[in-house]
Amino acid sequence: MLRISAFRLLGRTGASRLSLLADFNLRHYSSDPLGVRDDTRDARAYFTTPIFYVNAAPHIGHLYSALLADALCRHHRLRVPSAAATRFSTGTDEHGLKIQQAAAAAGLAPSELCDRVSAQFQQLFREADISSTDFIRTTEARHRMAVQHFWGVLKARGLLYKGLYEGWYCASDECFLPEAKVTRQPGPSGDLCPVSLESGHPVSWTKEENYIFRLSQFREPLQRWLRGDPQAITPEPFHHAVLQWLEEELPDLSVSRRSSHLHWGIPVPGDDSQTIYVWLDALVNYLTVIGYPNPEFKSWWPTTSHIIGKDILKFHAIYWPALLLGAGMSPPHRIYVHSHWTVCGQKMSKSLGNVVDPRTCLDRYTVDGFRYFLLRQGVPNWDCDYYGEKVVKLLDSELAFALGGLLNRCTANRINPSGTYPAFCTTCFPSEPGLVGPTGRAQAEDYALVSAVATLPKQVADHYDNFQIYKALEAVSSCVRQTNGFVQRHAPWKLNWESPVDAPWLGTVLHVALECLRVFGTLLQPVTPSLADKLLSRLGVSATERGLGELHFLPRFYGHPCPFEGRRLGPETGVLFPRLDQSRAWLESYTNAF
Ligand code: MSP
């Protein structure tokens, strides 16, 4: 029996609740002045990446999927301090015809190929600072047990039957295709070969007796789910696309293959002549990680957010929720969908020889630099193009020059000889522009800066909720530019600490700029963890002062004590981010930027 209404009753995570928060009042100083702290401090969240095929080495597209999930997860941890409240899984998808064929082509046993490539993914994710709490391999015993249990539940609920399946199968995409999705293209020998219309990969005709899942029964429940929860699939165009697909008939789905044809997989319980379809096997990984079928999984499942690429939307937004409903569970809480990276305008592929190795990029641009690039330039709604000069230009201008330069300007010994967080002077910078008296120095643009940085954490949180991480970074970058403008406008290097007239204002300019930097450092933690750590450490911000709940921006401006005022800055640790382009042209193009 289907219980479609059950999942609507499940608790929302703090993330979605946050988007409902009213805009906070800049003048009102509360215990959560930025409006981004989760009110239920133990709000759980479970983030997942897709599990990656092990037929070939990882590329930047795979890293991008993992980075998006990592940034979402790290942002959640900033909202909810208890680490136990967050789980984050990734892993490798090791069964199926695609892997069986790749291993045969490489002259390896499938398990050997799996061990080799899975290790490459694990190493890449370690190097890229992916903070996953679990790495699952579908060849593990715990997973086999979970899949076979899940199968048993579907069977017991009368949702599997044996029937003759006849149609096209694409091994590269591991999917069945209707005739309308197949076209003919000249093959290597010039003959016309059937290929998938969407991916261009070869397909072959399959006719065999399989187990079939009653997918057709789930069309209406899926429609009700998506209509009742407009944010279930984000960004919206993907939600819309799935509803469009559901306008058409939903045929039943073959969920096993003859073992004589596909031996590399999990056998159907009680019928060794059949192997479980690799997508059913793979999707269950999300349950295996949280302990399924052990009841502990129930406390995590309602908080699940899947991060996936657009090419696997149908599997996650139709097959998976239908399978879950069939097994008596709710669909995932959120499905966040991203588009793809192309290279110099072309799809990345082994045959074109244009696959970009992410480890080379991490070496060349630094871990934080490459993380920043992919997340700053990657737009979920559209494909993005990768080329090297773009990376250098972005990192040099935003991290080395704008952010690194700003930190340097406020901490350099020549401007800040005491090496402290100077005092904020309320008569120089009163809380209302109208109160600026004879000693007041703040101008209208300075109030605009304070207002922009004060609202930044909430803005950033909203962008994370809408899976627009690039917009969050764009907003931070724009505030960094504004802060540089503030420093440039008041030229602290022209003010004199010895002068009783200059000193309070000089201290205030540096105090405001350091406060802005503290906000930027805190908000950049999910994307550039090491760089943010370096920045916050230089500012003397301790580990317990780096969450969003503790981020009270410029408290002195609002008439509250500032714990940082008078505090010693942290030790000097060199440039924040190394300039990548060492040419003179770089200096010329940036020196006059502000
Ligand atoms: N094994 C399946 C997923 C099973 S999840 C239960 C799979 N694996 S994959 O290795 O082909 O892809 C993994 C992820 O990488 C997908 O989200 C896919 O969209 C993403 N990318 C693959 N190529 C990509 C780009 N060129 N750009 C961005 N992401 C890309 O599908």
Coordinates of C-alpha atoms and ligand atoms in Angstrom, one line a residue:
M1 CA 0.0 0.0 0.0
L2 CA 1.3 3.5 -0.9
R3 CA 1.5 6.1 1.9
I4 CA 2.2 9.1 -0.2
S5 CA 1.3 11.6 2.5
A6 CA 3.8 10.2 5.1
F7 CA 6.8 12.1 3.8
R8 CA 5.0 15.4 3.9
L9 CA 4.8 15.0 7.6
L10 CA 8.5 14.5 8.0
G11 CA 10.5 17.3 9.6
R12 CA 12.2 19.8 7.3
T13 CA 15.8 20.4 7.9
G14 CA 17.0 23.8 9.2
A15 CA 18.1 24.7 5.7
S16 CA 14.6 25.0 4.2
R17 CA 13.3 26.5 7.4
L18 CA 15.9 29.2 7.1
S19 CA 14.6 30.4 3.8
L20 CA 11.3 31.1 5.6
L21 CA 12.9 33.4 8.1
A22 CA 11.8 37.0 7.8
D23 CA 14.4 39.5 6.8
F24 CA 16.3 40.5 9.8
N25 CA 16.3 44.1 11.0
L26 CA 19.8 45.6 10.8
R27 CA 19.2 47.7 13.8
H28 CA 17.9 44.9 15.9
Y29 CA 20.6 43.0 17.8
S30 CA 19.4 39.6 18.8
S31 CA 21.1 36.4 19.9
D32 CA 21.0 35.4 16.2
P33 CA 21.6 38.8 14.5
L34 CA 22.4 37.3 11.2
G35 CA 19.4 35.1 11.0
V36 CA 21.4 32.1 9.8
R37 CA 21.8 30.0 12.9
D38 CA 19.7 26.9 13.0
D39 CA 17.1 27.1 15.8
T40 CA 17.2 23.4 16.4
R41 CA 20.8 23.0 17.2
D42 CA 20.8 19.3 16.6
A43 CA 19.1 19.5 13.2
R44 CA 20.4 16.5 11.3
A45 CA 21.5 16.5 7.6
Y46 CA 22.7 13.7 5.4
F47 CA 24.4 14.7 2.1
T48 CA 25.3 12.3 -0.6
T49 CA 27.3 12.5 -3.9
P50 CA 26.6 10.0 -6.7
I51 CA 28.8 7.0 -6.4
F52 CA 31.3 7.1 -9.2
Y53 CA 31.8 4.4 -11.9
V54 CA 35.2 2.8 -11.8
N55 CA 35.6 2.2 -15.5
A56 CA 38.0 5.2 -15.8
A57 CA 40.0 7.6 -13.7
P58 CA 38.3 10.6 -12.0
H59 CA 38.0 13.9 -14.0
I60 CA 37.0 17.4 -13.0
G61 CA 33.3 16.8 -13.5
H62 CA 33.4 14.1 -10.8
L63 CA 35.3 16.3 -8.5
Y64 CA 32.8 19.1 -9.1
S65 CA 29.9 16.8 -7.9
A66 CA 31.8 16.0 -4.8
L67 CA 32.8 19.6 -4.1
L68 CA 29.2 20.8 -4.3
A69 CA 28.2 18.2 -1.8
D70 CA 31.2 19.1 0.4
A71 CA 30.4 22.8 0.4
L72 CA 26.7 22.2 1.2
C73 CA 27.7 19.9 4.0
R74 CA 30.4 22.2 5.4
H75 CA 27.9 25.1 5.3
H76 CA 25.4 23.0 7.3
R77 CA 28.1 22.3 9.9
L78 CA 28.7 26.0 10.3
R79 CA 25.0 26.4 11.1
V80 CA 24.8 23.4 13.3
P81 CA 27.9 23.1 15.4
S82 CA 27.5 19.5 16.5
A83 CA 29.5 17.4 14.1
A84 CA 27.3 14.4 15.0
A85 CA 24.4 16.1 13.3
T86 CA 25.9 15.8 9.8
R87 CA 26.6 12.8 7.6
F88 CA 28.2 13.0 4.2
S89 CA 28.7 10.0 1.9
T90 CA 30.5 9.3 -1.3
G91 CA 31.9 6.2 -2.9
T92 CA 32.3 4.1 -6.0
D93 CA 29.7 2.2 -8.2
E94 CA 31.5 -1.0 -9.0
H95 CA 29.0 -3.5 -10.5
G96 CA 27.4 -3.8 -13.8
L97 CA 28.0 -4.5 -17.5
K98 CA 30.0 -1.3 -18.0
I99 CA 32.6 -2.3 -15.4
Q100 CA 32.5 -6.0 -16.4
Q101 CA 33.3 -4.9 -20.0
A102 CA 35.9 -2.3 -19.0
A103 CA 37.8 -4.9 -16.9
A104 CA 37.7 -7.4 -19.8
A105 CA 39.0 -4.8 -22.2
A106 CA 41.9 -3.9 -19.7
G107 CA 42.7 -7.6 -19.2
L108 CA 41.9 -7.4 -15.5
A109 CA 39.6 -9.2 -13.2
P110 CA 36.7 -6.8 -12.4
S111 CA 37.7 -6.7 -8.7
E112 CA 41.2 -5.6 -9.6
L113 CA 39.9 -2.8 -11.8
C114 CA 37.6 -1.7 -9.0
D115 CA 40.3 -1.7 -6.3
R116 CA 42.6 0.3 -8.5
V117 CA 40.1 3.0 -9.6
S118 CA 38.3 3.2 -6.3
A119 CA 41.6 4.0 -4.7
Q120 CA 42.1 6.8 -7.2
F121 CA 38.8 8.4 -6.2
Q122 CA 39.6 8.0 -2.5
Q123 CA 43.0 9.6 -3.0
L124 CA 41.6 12.5 -5.0
F125 CA 38.9 13.2 -2.5
R126 CA 41.5 13.2 0.4
E127 CA 43.7 15.6 -1.5
A128 CA 40.8 17.8 -2.4
D129 CA 39.7 18.1 1.2
I130 CA 36.3 16.4 0.7
S131 CA 35.0 16.0 4.2
S132 CA 33.0 12.9 3.7
T133 CA 32.1 10.8 6.7
D134 CA 31.7 7.6 4.7
F135 CA 33.2 6.2 1.4
I136 CA 31.1 3.3 0.2
R137 CA 32.0 0.7 -2.4
T138 CA 29.2 -1.4 -3.8
T139 CA 31.3 -4.5 -3.7
E140 CA 31.3 -4.4 0.2
A141 CA 29.4 -7.1 2.1
R142 CA 27.3 -4.5 4.1
H143 CA 26.0 -3.2 0.8
R144 CA 25.2 -6.6 -0.7
M145 CA 23.2 -7.3 2.5
A146 CA 21.3 -4.0 2.2
V147 CA 20.5 -4.5 -1.5
Q148 CA 19.2 -8.0 -1.0
H149 CA 17.1 -6.9 2.0
F150 CA 15.6 -4.0 -0.1
W151 CA 14.9 -6.5 -2.9
G152 CA 13.1 -8.8 -0.4
V153 CA 10.9 -5.9 0.8
L154 CA 9.9 -5.1 -2.8
K155 CA 9.2 -8.7 -3.5
A156 CA 7.1 -9.1 -0.3
R157 CA 5.0 -6.1 -1.3
G158 CA 4.2 -7.7 -4.6
L159 CA 6.1 -5.1 -6.7
L160 CA 8.3 -7.5 -8.6
Y161 CA 7.2 -10.0 -11.2
K162 CA 9.0 -12.1 -13.8
G163 CA 8.4 -11.2 -17.4
L164 CA 10.0 -11.0 -20.9
Y165 CA 11.9 -7.9 -21.4
E166 CA 12.7 -6.9 -25.0
G167 CA 14.3 -3.6 -26.0
W168 CA 17.5 -1.5 -26.3
Y169 CA 20.1 -1.5 -23.6
C170 CA 23.0 1.0 -23.4
A171 CA 25.9 -0.5 -21.4
S172 CA 27.8 2.8 -21.1
D173 CA 24.8 4.5 -19.5
E174 CA 23.5 1.3 -17.9
C175 CA 20.0 2.0 -19.0
F176 CA 17.1 0.7 -21.1
L177 CA 15.9 2.9 -23.9
P178 CA 12.7 3.0 -25.9
E179 CA 12.9 3.0 -29.7
A180 CA 12.2 6.8 -29.8
K181 CA 15.4 7.4 -27.8
V182 CA 17.6 5.5 -30.3
T183 CA 19.2 6.8 -33.5
R184 CA 21.6 5.4 -36.1
Q185 CA 25.2 6.7 -36.6
P186 CA 28.0 5.5 -38.8
G187 CA 30.2 3.2 -36.7
P188 CA 34.0 2.6 -37.1
S189 CA 33.5 0.4 -40.2
G190 CA 31.1 2.9 -41.8
D191 CA 28.0 0.8 -41.1
L192 CA 25.0 2.5 -39.3
C193 CA 25.0 1.5 -35.7
P194 CA 22.2 2.1 -33.1
V195 CA 23.2 4.7 -30.5
S196 CA 21.5 6.5 -27.6
L197 CA 20.0 9.8 -28.9
E198 CA 21.0 11.5 -25.6
S199 CA 24.5 10.3 -24.9
G200 CA 25.6 9.0 -28.4
H201 CA 26.7 5.7 -26.7
P202 CA 26.2 2.4 -28.5
V203 CA 23.1 0.4 -27.6
S204 CA 22.3 -3.3 -28.2
W205 CA 19.1 -5.2 -28.5
T206 CA 18.2 -7.3 -25.5
K207 CA 15.6 -10.0 -25.1
E208 CA 15.4 -12.0 -21.9
E209 CA 13.3 -13.0 -19.0
N210 CA 13.9 -10.6 -16.1
Y211 CA 12.4 -9.5 -12.8
I212 CA 10.3 -6.4 -13.5
F213 CA 9.4 -3.6 -11.0
R214 CA 5.9 -2.2 -11.2
L215 CA 7.1 1.3 -11.9
S216 CA 3.9 2.2 -13.8
Q217 CA 2.0 2.2 -10.5
F218 CA 4.0 5.1 -9.2
R219 CA 3.3 7.8 -11.8
E220 CA 0.6 9.6 -9.8
P221 CA 2.3 9.3 -6.4
L222 CA 5.4 10.8 -7.9
Q223 CA 3.4 13.6 -9.4
R224 CA 1.8 14.3 -6.0
W225 CA 5.1 14.3 -4.3
L226 CA 6.6 16.8 -6.7
R227 CA 3.5 19.1 -6.8
G228 CA 3.3 19.1 -3.1
D229 CA 7.0 19.9 -2.5
P230 CA 8.1 22.4 -5.2
Q231 CA 11.7 22.5 -3.8
A232 CA 12.1 18.7 -3.8
I233 CA 14.3 19.1 -6.9
T234 CA 16.4 22.2 -7.1
P235 CA 17.0 24.3 -9.3
E236 CA 13.5 24.6 -10.5
P237 CA 14.0 23.9 -14.2
F238 CA 14.9 20.3 -13.3
H239 CA 11.8 20.0 -11.1
H240 CA 9.8 21.1 -14.0
A241 CA 11.5 18.7 -16.4
V242 CA 10.7 15.7 -14.2
L243 CA 7.1 16.7 -14.0
Q244 CA 7.1 16.9 -17.8
W245 CA 8.5 13.4 -18.1
L246 CA 5.8 12.2 -15.7
E247 CA 3.1 13.5 -18.1
E248 CA 3.9 10.5 -20.3
E249 CA 3.2 6.8 -19.5
L250 CA 5.7 5.3 -17.1
P251 CA 6.6 1.7 -18.3
D252 CA 7.5 -1.0 -15.8
L253 CA 11.2 -1.3 -15.2
S254 CA 13.4 -4.4 -15.7
V255 CA 15.5 -4.7 -12.6
S256 CA 17.6 -7.8 -13.2
R257 CA 19.7 -9.3 -16.0
R258 CA 20.6 -12.9 -16.8
S259 CA 23.7 -13.9 -14.8
S260 CA 25.1 -15.6 -17.8
H261 CA 25.2 -12.2 -19.5
L262 CA 25.9 -10.1 -16.4
H263 CA 27.8 -12.0 -13.7
W264 CA 29.5 -8.9 -12.1
G265 CA 26.8 -7.9 -9.6
I266 CA 24.6 -8.9 -6.7
P267 CA 22.6 -12.1 -7.3
V268 CA 18.8 -11.9 -6.9
P269 CA 18.0 -13.5 -3.6
G270 CA 16.8 -17.1 -4.1
D271 CA 17.5 -17.0 -7.9
D272 CA 21.2 -17.2 -8.9
S273 CA 20.3 -17.2 -12.5
Q274 CA 19.6 -13.4 -12.3
T275 CA 21.8 -10.5 -11.3
I276 CA 20.3 -7.3 -9.8
Y277 CA 20.2 -4.3 -12.2
V278 CA 23.1 -2.1 -11.4
W279 CA 21.1 1.1 -10.9
L280 CA 18.9 -0.6 -8.2
D281 CA 22.1 -1.8 -6.6
A282 CA 23.8 1.6 -6.8
L283 CA 20.8 3.7 -5.5
V284 CA 20.5 1.6 -2.4
N285 CA 24.0 2.8 -1.4
Y286 CA 22.4 5.8 0.1
L287 CA 20.6 3.5 2.5
T288 CA 23.5 1.2 3.2
V289 CA 25.6 4.1 4.5
I290 CA 23.1 5.0 7.2
G291 CA 22.8 1.4 8.4
Y292 CA 19.8 0.1 6.5
P293 CA 18.1 -2.3 7.3
N294 CA 19.1 -1.6 10.9
P295 CA 16.4 0.8 12.3
E296 CA 19.0 3.5 13.0
F297 CA 18.7 4.5 9.3
K298 CA 15.2 5.9 10.0
S299 CA 16.6 8.9 11.9
W300 CA 18.8 9.9 9.0
W301 CA 16.7 9.1 6.0
P302 CA 14.2 12.0 6.2
T303 CA 17.1 14.5 6.2
T304 CA 18.7 13.2 2.9
S305 CA 20.0 15.6 0.2
H306 CA 21.3 14.0 -2.9
I307 CA 23.7 16.0 -5.1
I308 CA 23.7 14.7 -8.7
G309 CA 24.6 15.7 -12.2
K310 CA 21.8 16.3 -14.7
D311 CA 22.5 13.1 -16.7
I312 CA 21.3 11.0 -13.8
L313 CA 18.2 12.9 -12.9
K314 CA 15.8 10.3 -14.2
F315 CA 17.3 7.6 -12.0
H316 CA 17.2 9.8 -8.9
A317 CA 13.9 11.6 -9.4
I318 CA 11.8 8.8 -10.9
Y319 CA 13.2 5.3 -10.3
W320 CA 14.6 6.0 -6.9
P321 CA 11.6 7.7 -5.3
A322 CA 9.4 5.1 -6.8
L323 CA 11.5 2.3 -5.4
L324 CA 11.5 4.0 -2.0
L325 CA 7.8 4.5 -2.0
G326 CA 7.4 0.8 -3.0
A327 CA 9.6 -0.2 -0.1
G328 CA 7.4 1.9 2.3
M329 CA 9.8 4.9 2.6
S330 CA 9.6 8.5 1.8
P331 CA 11.4 10.0 -1.3
P332 CA 14.6 11.9 -0.5
H333 CA 14.2 15.3 1.1
R334 CA 16.1 17.2 -1.6
I335 CA 17.7 16.4 -4.9
Y336 CA 20.2 19.1 -6.0
V337 CA 21.0 19.0 -9.6
H338 CA 24.0 20.4 -11.4
S339 CA 25.1 20.7 -15.0
H340 CA 28.3 19.6 -16.7
W341 CA 31.8 20.9 -17.4
T342 CA 33.0 21.1 -20.9
V343 CA 36.6 21.7 -21.9
C344 CA 37.3 24.4 -24.4
G345 CA 33.7 24.2 -25.6
Q346 CA 33.7 20.4 -26.0
K347 CA 32.2 17.5 -24.0
M348 CA 35.0 15.8 -22.0
S349 CA 35.7 12.3 -23.3
K350 CA 38.5 9.7 -23.4
S351 CA 38.1 9.4 -27.2
L352 CA 38.6 13.2 -27.7
G353 CA 41.6 13.1 -25.4
N354 CA 40.5 16.2 -23.5
V355 CA 39.8 14.8 -20.1
V356 CA 41.1 17.2 -17.5
D357 CA 42.9 15.4 -14.6
P358 CA 41.8 17.0 -11.3
R359 CA 44.9 16.1 -9.5
T360 CA 47.1 18.1 -11.9
C361 CA 44.7 21.1 -11.4
L362 CA 45.0 20.8 -7.6
D363 CA 48.8 20.8 -7.9
R364 CA 48.8 23.7 -10.3
Y365 CA 46.2 26.0 -8.7
T366 CA 46.4 24.7 -5.1
V367 CA 43.6 22.8 -3.4
D368 CA 41.7 25.8 -2.2
G369 CA 42.3 27.7 -5.5
F370 CA 40.8 24.9 -7.6
R371 CA 37.9 24.4 -5.2
Y372 CA 37.2 28.1 -5.4
F373 CA 37.4 28.1 -9.2
L374 CA 35.0 25.2 -9.7
L375 CA 32.4 26.4 -7.2
R376 CA 32.7 30.1 -8.2
Q377 CA 32.4 29.4 -11.9
G378 CA 30.1 26.3 -11.9
V379 CA 26.5 27.3 -12.5
P380 CA 24.0 24.5 -11.7
N381 CA 21.5 25.5 -14.4
W382 CA 24.0 25.6 -17.3
D383 CA 27.0 23.8 -18.6
C384 CA 30.3 25.6 -17.9
D385 CA 33.4 25.7 -19.9
Y386 CA 36.9 25.0 -18.5
Y387 CA 40.2 26.5 -19.7
G388 CA 43.4 27.2 -17.8
E389 CA 43.6 31.0 -18.3
K390 CA 40.2 31.5 -16.8
V391 CA 41.4 29.8 -13.6
V392 CA 44.5 32.0 -13.3
K393 CA 42.6 35.2 -14.0
L394 CA 39.9 34.4 -11.4
L395 CA 42.2 33.3 -8.6
D396 CA 44.6 36.1 -9.1
S397 CA 42.0 38.8 -9.1
E398 CA 39.7 37.5 -6.3
L399 CA 41.9 35.5 -3.9
A400 CA 45.5 36.8 -4.4
F401 CA 44.7 40.5 -5.1
A402 CA 41.3 41.4 -3.6
L403 CA 41.2 39.2 -0.5
G404 CA 44.9 38.7 0.1
G405 CA 45.6 42.3 -0.6
L406 CA 42.9 43.5 1.8
L407 CA 44.2 41.3 4.6
N408 CA 47.7 42.6 4.0
R409 CA 46.6 46.2 4.0
C410 CA 45.0 45.8 7.4
T411 CA 47.6 43.7 9.2
A412 CA 50.9 44.9 7.7
N413 CA 53.2 46.2 10.4
R414 CA 53.5 49.6 8.8
I415 CA 49.8 50.3 9.1
N416 CA 49.0 48.2 12.2
P417 CA 52.3 48.4 14.2
S418 CA 50.7 47.1 17.4
G419 CA 49.5 44.0 15.6
T420 CA 46.1 44.1 17.3
Y421 CA 42.4 44.5 16.5
P422 CA 42.2 48.3 17.1
A423 CA 39.3 49.9 18.9
F424 CA 36.1 51.1 17.1
C425 CA 35.3 54.7 17.8
T426 CA 31.5 55.3 18.0
T427 CA 31.8 59.0 17.5
C428 CA 33.8 58.6 14.3
F429 CA 31.3 56.1 13.0
P430 CA 28.0 56.6 14.8
S431 CA 25.2 54.0 14.4
E432 CA 23.0 56.4 12.4
P433 CA 24.4 58.5 9.5
G434 CA 22.3 61.4 10.9
L435 CA 24.3 61.4 14.1
V436 CA 27.6 62.1 12.5
G437 CA 28.9 65.1 14.5
P438 CA 32.0 67.2 14.2
T439 CA 34.2 64.2 15.0
G440 CA 32.3 61.9 12.7
R441 CA 34.3 60.7 9.6
A442 CA 32.0 57.9 8.2
Q443 CA 30.4 58.6 4.8
A444 CA 27.3 57.3 3.1
E445 CA 29.3 54.6 1.2
D446 CA 30.6 53.4 4.6
Y447 CA 27.1 52.8 5.9
A448 CA 26.3 51.0 2.7
L449 CA 29.3 48.7 3.3
V450 CA 28.3 47.9 6.8
S451 CA 24.8 47.1 5.7
A452 CA 26.0 44.9 2.8
V453 CA 28.4 42.9 5.1
A454 CA 25.8 42.6 7.8
T455 CA 23.3 41.0 5.5
L456 CA 25.9 38.9 3.7
P457 CA 25.6 35.7 5.9
K458 CA 21.9 35.5 5.4
Q459 CA 22.2 36.1 1.7
V460 CA 24.9 33.4 1.5
A461 CA 22.7 31.0 3.5
D462 CA 19.8 31.6 1.1
H463 CA 22.0 30.9 -1.9
Y464 CA 23.2 27.7 -0.3
D465 CA 19.5 26.7 0.3
N466 CA 18.8 27.3 -3.4
F467 CA 21.9 25.4 -4.5
Q468 CA 23.4 28.5 -6.0
I469 CA 26.9 28.4 -4.4
Y470 CA 28.4 30.4 -7.1
K471 CA 26.0 33.3 -6.2
A472 CA 27.1 33.0 -2.6
L473 CA 30.7 33.4 -3.7
E474 CA 29.8 36.2 -6.0
A475 CA 28.2 38.1 -3.1
V476 CA 31.2 37.6 -0.9
S477 CA 33.5 38.7 -3.7
S478 CA 31.4 41.8 -4.2
C479 CA 31.7 42.7 -0.5
V480 CA 35.4 42.1 -0.6
R481 CA 35.6 44.7 -3.5
Q482 CA 33.5 47.1 -1.5
T483 CA 35.7 46.7 1.6
N484 CA 38.8 47.4 -0.6
G485 CA 37.0 50.5 -1.8
F486 CA 36.4 51.5 1.9
V487 CA 40.1 51.1 2.7
Q488 CA 41.1 53.0 -0.4
R489 CA 38.7 55.8 0.3
H490 CA 40.1 56.4 3.8
A491 CA 43.7 55.6 3.0
P492 CA 44.8 54.5 6.5
W493 CA 48.4 54.7 5.3
K494 CA 48.0 58.5 5.2
L495 CA 46.7 58.7 8.8
N496 CA 49.0 59.0 11.8
W497 CA 48.7 56.9 15.0
E498 CA 50.5 59.7 16.9
S499 CA 47.9 62.3 16.0
P500 CA 45.0 62.5 18.6
V501 CA 42.7 63.5 15.7
D502 CA 43.7 60.7 13.3
A503 CA 44.3 57.8 15.7
P504 CA 40.6 57.0 16.6
W505 CA 39.5 57.1 13.0
L506 CA 42.6 55.1 11.8
G507 CA 41.7 52.5 14.4
T508 CA 38.1 52.5 13.3
V509 CA 38.9 52.0 9.6
L510 CA 41.1 49.0 10.5
H511 CA 38.5 47.7 12.9
V512 CA 35.8 47.8 10.3
A513 CA 38.0 46.2 7.6
L514 CA 39.1 43.4 10.0
E515 CA 35.5 42.8 10.9
C516 CA 34.6 42.5 7.3
L517 CA 37.5 40.1 6.8
R518 CA 36.3 38.0 9.7
V519 CA 32.9 37.6 8.0
F520 CA 34.5 36.7 4.7
G521 CA 36.8 34.2 6.3
T522 CA 33.9 32.6 8.2
L523 CA 31.7 32.4 5.0
L524 CA 34.5 31.0 2.9
Q525 CA 35.2 28.1 5.1
P526 CA 32.9 25.7 3.2
V527 CA 34.7 26.5 -0.1
T528 CA 38.3 27.2 0.8
P529 CA 38.8 25.6 4.2
S530 CA 42.6 26.0 4.4
L531 CA 42.6 29.6 3.1
A532 CA 39.8 30.5 5.5
D533 CA 41.6 28.9 8.4
K534 CA 44.8 30.9 7.5
L535 CA 42.8 34.1 7.3
L536 CA 40.8 33.6 10.5
S537 CA 44.0 32.5 12.4
R538 CA 45.8 35.6 11.2
L539 CA 42.8 37.6 12.6
G540 CA 43.1 35.8 15.9
V541 CA 39.7 34.2 15.6
S542 CA 39.7 31.0 17.7
A543 CA 38.2 27.6 16.6
T544 CA 35.1 28.2 18.7
E545 CA 34.4 31.6 17.2
R546 CA 34.1 30.4 13.6
G547 CA 30.5 29.2 13.4
L548 CA 27.6 31.2 12.0
G549 CA 25.9 31.4 15.4
E550 CA 28.9 33.3 16.7
L551 CA 29.2 35.7 13.8
H552 CA 28.1 39.0 15.3
F553 CA 29.4 41.4 12.8
L554 CA 30.7 44.8 14.1
P555 CA 29.0 44.6 17.5
R556 CA 30.4 48.0 18.6
F557 CA 28.5 49.7 15.9
Y558 CA 25.3 48.3 17.5
G559 CA 26.4 49.3 21.0
H560 CA 27.6 45.9 22.1
P561 CA 31.0 44.8 23.4
C562 CA 33.4 43.3 20.8
P563 CA 35.4 40.3 22.0
F564 CA 38.1 41.1 19.4
E565 CA 38.8 44.7 20.2
G566 CA 42.3 45.0 21.6
R567 CA 43.0 41.4 20.9
R568 CA 46.4 40.5 19.4
L569 CA 46.3 39.4 15.8
G570 CA 47.5 35.8 15.1
P571 CA 51.0 35.2 13.8
E572 CA 52.1 36.4 10.4
T573 CA 51.9 33.4 8.0
G574 CA 52.9 34.9 4.7
V575 CA 50.7 35.6 1.6
L576 CA 47.2 34.5 1.9
F577 CA 47.0 33.2 -1.7
P578 CA 50.0 33.0 -4.1
R579 CA 49.7 35.0 -7.3
L580 CA 49.7 32.5 -10.2
D581 CA 50.5 34.9 -13.0
Q582 CA 53.9 36.3 -12.2
S583 CA 54.0 38.6 -15.3
R584 CA 54.3 42.4 -15.1
A585 CA 51.1 42.7 -17.2
W586 CA 49.3 41.3 -14.2
L587 CA 50.5 44.0 -11.9
E588 CA 49.7 46.7 -14.4
S589 CA 46.1 45.4 -14.9
Y590 CA 45.4 45.2 -11.1
T591 CA 47.2 48.1 -9.5
N592 CA 44.6 50.6 -10.5
A593 CA 41.6 48.4 -9.9
F594 CA 40.2 50.3 -6.9
Ligands
MSP1 N1 27.5 5.5 -11.1 C1 26.5 6.5 -11.5 C2 25.9 7.2 -10.4 C3 25.2 6.3 -9.4 S1 24.5 7.1 -8.0 C4 23.6 6.0 -7.3 C5 27.2 7.6 -12.4 N2 28.5 7.7 -12.2 S2 29.5 8.7 -13.1 O1 30.8 8.4 -12.6 O2 29.2 8.5 -14.5 O3 29.0 10.1 -12.7 C6 29.1 10.6 -11.4 C7 28.8 12.0 -11.3 O4 29.7 12.8 -12.1 C8 27.4 12.3 -11.9 O5 26.7 13.3 -11.0 C9 27.7 13.0 -13.2 O6 26.7 14.0 -13.6 C10 29.0 13.7 -12.8 N3 29.7 14.1 -14.0 C11 30.2 13.3 -15.0 N4 30.7 14.0 -16.0 C12 30.6 15.3 -15.7 C13 31.0 16.6 -16.2 N5 31.6 16.6 -17.4 N6 30.8 17.7 -15.5 C14 30.2 17.7 -14.3 N7 29.8 16.5 -13.7 C15 29.9 15.4 -14.4 O7 26.6 8.3 -13.1

